[in-house]
Amino acid sequence: MITSVLVANRGEIACRVFRTCGELGIRTVAVYSDADANALHTRVADAAVRLPGAAPSDTYLRGDLIVKAALASGANAVHPGYGFLSENADFARAVLDAGLVWIGPPPEAIEAMASKTRAKELMGLAPLGEVADTDLPVLVKAAAGGGGRGMRVVRRLEELAPALESARTEAASAFGDGEVFVEPYVENGRHVEVQILADTHGTVWALGTRDCSLQRRHQKVIEEAPAPGLAPELADSLHDMAVHAARAVDYVGAGTVEFLVAGDKAHFLEMNTRLQVEHPVTEAVFGLDLVAEQLRIAEGRALPDEPPHARGHAIEARLYAEDPAHDWAPQTGTLHRFAVPDGVRLDTGFTDGDDIGVHYDPMLAKLVAHAPTRAEAIRKLAGALDRATLHGPPTNRDLLVRSLRHEEFTTARMDTGFYDRHLPTLTAPTPDPHAPLAAALADTHGRSRFGGWRNVPSQPQTKRYALAGEEIEVRYRHTRAGGLEADGVRVVHADARLVVLEADGVRRTFEVARYGDEIHVNTTRLTALPRFPDPTAQHAQGSLLAPMPGTVVRVADGLTEGAAVQAGQPLLWLEAMKMEHKVLAPSTGTLSALHVVPGQQVTVGSLLAVVRET
């Protein structure tokens, strides 16, 4: 019997495994890096063991330290979660050799399938050899790991060499393995996968299909089950191939077989020998707890001959602290307030007051809606996201809501090129025109020392805010009766937290929260600006500022001060939250200054370089 589980992971998946363990009466143990000393998964576990350092290579990728932590804490089983060491056969062996229960597939199955190159060979496929113009486009892909890291689309032959170098660097940082391979890239296909569950007695379940086509940087954003619009024959074929893959390696536990579907044809991509991020949609449709099933299988229990019947439809959205309009740049800071309406499932590793740091993936949470029909599930999830309270750094919330309500998605005509086609319209600013006024009125009430009746109306008051990249000036005035008024808008009520405005006969309520210069009005985020700009905050024209905190991992070859550069040319690369981000030349001209070197840590707004425009 499993009595105590150490989760060799962090964040949302650690909390999710702990939740099931708690329901089953199993003791829980967390491991944490220095950056995660106060993280939610560290706080909710029954015990926690420190892994000194912050980088994954020093902490969550150190299998030797994790096994020691399990033994020291009295855990008798290890759950790997997803990512990090979840598909590392050597780690699985180390856990078993230490006399612990491994809640995952046999090491031999991991070895056979965790490397995408070996998995393709097992399925009778092979990656491309030497690439020619006729093979383009191709996808450079990390052999180990997943989550979109170590992947690059190459459309021109001259882009192949730098793409290979960049993918190797990113894969080595994220997974400790820099092996990459090249495969054909199918434009505008659908990403469809099959959840499998296998016991030690020869039973293998194929638990329906999932569609994960909405992706950014090859990382899934919205997932659903079942995959809509698949012909029954195609779905049956996918099930058969998934079961065949599992039986071919004597698989045990939960796993996922992924395919790229184009028309009525399916191309095998890989088998993930672990629990997937999107497993909750399958749980909702089949009424299962996949983590509980993993635990039972690890204890040697048998599955029933047939899985339960599917019911309804489920959709999951991944909420990220990132700015989709600016190259999906990850965002950091304090998550002041995070609340989601009832009626949807919330899996998260954050709560009010937690810090969003730079070291790990920027996913804040997963929201899952289940309903009798797909249309109802879409409406339910979009509504919950729209009404969620998110006070903190910018997120992709608006993008998720617009994606769910987009005609291509509601009619199930989406594919992996969805964001390539629609990102500009999905991220176009649509700020609430009355949000700045509500912020100004709430601020006035919260800070004013005076009030009451006035003999003469006051002169107009002004406040300045940054909203959606623009500067907004708000004007309002005090009335003789001690109230407030603004042109075209009647102020029904105003205090420091609640403002009610009426315009054109329509009354609206605004909830206002302020954290320093950061102001949230319903779902709109503003920044209060000083009355007079600080002249010392100005930078020279052409200055390139760090869009996020991170590490400079490399500078473009041959780039030195005085070099000629072209607009859009990559000048340097920042690594933040396990992803590489290009910093591009803003214009054609000359690099007049370079202020950083590889390995240097930078903060938001740090001056990286200056380009003097020709």
Short mmCIF file of N, CA and C in Angstrom, two decimals, residues 87 113-118 140-146 149-150 171 175 177-181 270:
data_model
loop_
_atom_site.label_atom_id
_atom_site.label_comp_id
_atom_site.label_asym_id
_atom_site.label_seq_id
_atom_site.Cartn_x
_atom_site.Cartn_y
_atom_site.Cartn_z
N GLU A 87 9.79 11.88 -17.69
CA GLU A 87 10.08 10.93 -18.77
C GLU A 87 11.56 10.55 -18.78
N MET A 113 9.86 5.15 -25.56
CA MET A 113 8.96 6.17 -26.10
C MET A 113 9.31 7.60 -25.74
N ALA A 114 10.06 7.82 -24.66
CA ALA A 114 10.32 9.19 -24.23
C ALA A 114 11.17 9.95 -25.24
N SER A 115 12.09 9.26 -25.91
CA SER A 115 12.85 9.89 -27.00
C SER A 115 12.00 9.81 -28.26
N LYS A 116 11.70 10.96 -28.82
CA LYS A 116 10.83 10.98 -29.99
C LYS A 116 11.46 10.29 -31.19
N THR A 117 12.79 10.32 -31.28
CA THR A 117 13.44 9.63 -32.39
C THR A 117 13.27 8.13 -32.26
N ARG A 118 13.48 7.59 -31.06
CA ARG A 118 13.32 6.14 -30.88
C ARG A 118 11.85 5.73 -30.99
N VAL A 140 12.03 21.45 -36.34
CA VAL A 140 13.13 21.01 -35.49
C VAL A 140 12.55 20.75 -34.11
N LYS A 141 12.85 19.59 -33.53
CA LYS A 141 12.14 19.17 -32.32
C LYS A 141 13.11 18.51 -31.35
N ALA A 142 12.96 18.83 -30.06
CA ALA A 142 13.77 18.18 -29.03
C ALA A 142 13.37 16.72 -28.90
N ALA A 143 14.36 15.83 -28.80
CA ALA A 143 14.06 14.40 -28.66
C ALA A 143 13.49 14.08 -27.28
N ALA A 144 13.86 14.87 -26.28
CA ALA A 144 13.37 14.66 -24.91
C ALA A 144 12.44 15.79 -24.53
N GLY A 145 11.52 15.53 -23.61
CA GLY A 145 10.67 16.60 -23.07
C GLY A 145 9.55 16.99 -24.01
N GLY A 146 9.00 18.17 -23.76
CA GLY A 146 7.86 18.64 -24.53
C GLY A 146 7.51 20.05 -24.12
N ARG A 149 9.07 23.45 -25.84
CA ARG A 149 10.46 23.89 -25.70
C ARG A 149 11.37 23.04 -26.59
N GLY A 150 12.34 23.70 -27.22
CA GLY A 150 13.23 23.01 -28.13
C GLY A 150 12.59 22.71 -29.47
N ALA A 171 16.57 23.02 -25.38
CA ALA A 171 16.28 21.66 -24.91
C ALA A 171 17.24 21.25 -23.80
N PHE A 175 15.58 20.26 -20.36
CA PHE A 175 15.46 18.82 -20.12
C PHE A 175 16.78 18.13 -19.78
N ASP A 177 19.03 17.52 -21.94
CA ASP A 177 19.34 16.70 -23.12
C ASP A 177 19.19 17.58 -24.35
N GLY A 178 20.28 17.81 -25.07
CA GLY A 178 20.26 18.71 -26.21
C GLY A 178 20.01 18.02 -27.54
N GLU A 179 19.61 16.74 -27.53
CA GLU A 179 19.36 16.04 -28.79
C GLU A 179 18.11 16.59 -29.46
N VAL A 180 18.22 16.88 -30.77
CA VAL A 180 17.07 17.33 -31.55
C VAL A 180 17.02 16.54 -32.85
N PHE A 181 15.86 16.56 -33.51
CA PHE A 181 15.72 15.91 -34.79
C PHE A 181 14.82 16.76 -35.67
N GLU A 270 4.16 11.41 -31.26
CA GLU A 270 4.95 10.94 -30.13
C GLU A 270 4.03 10.28 -29.12
#
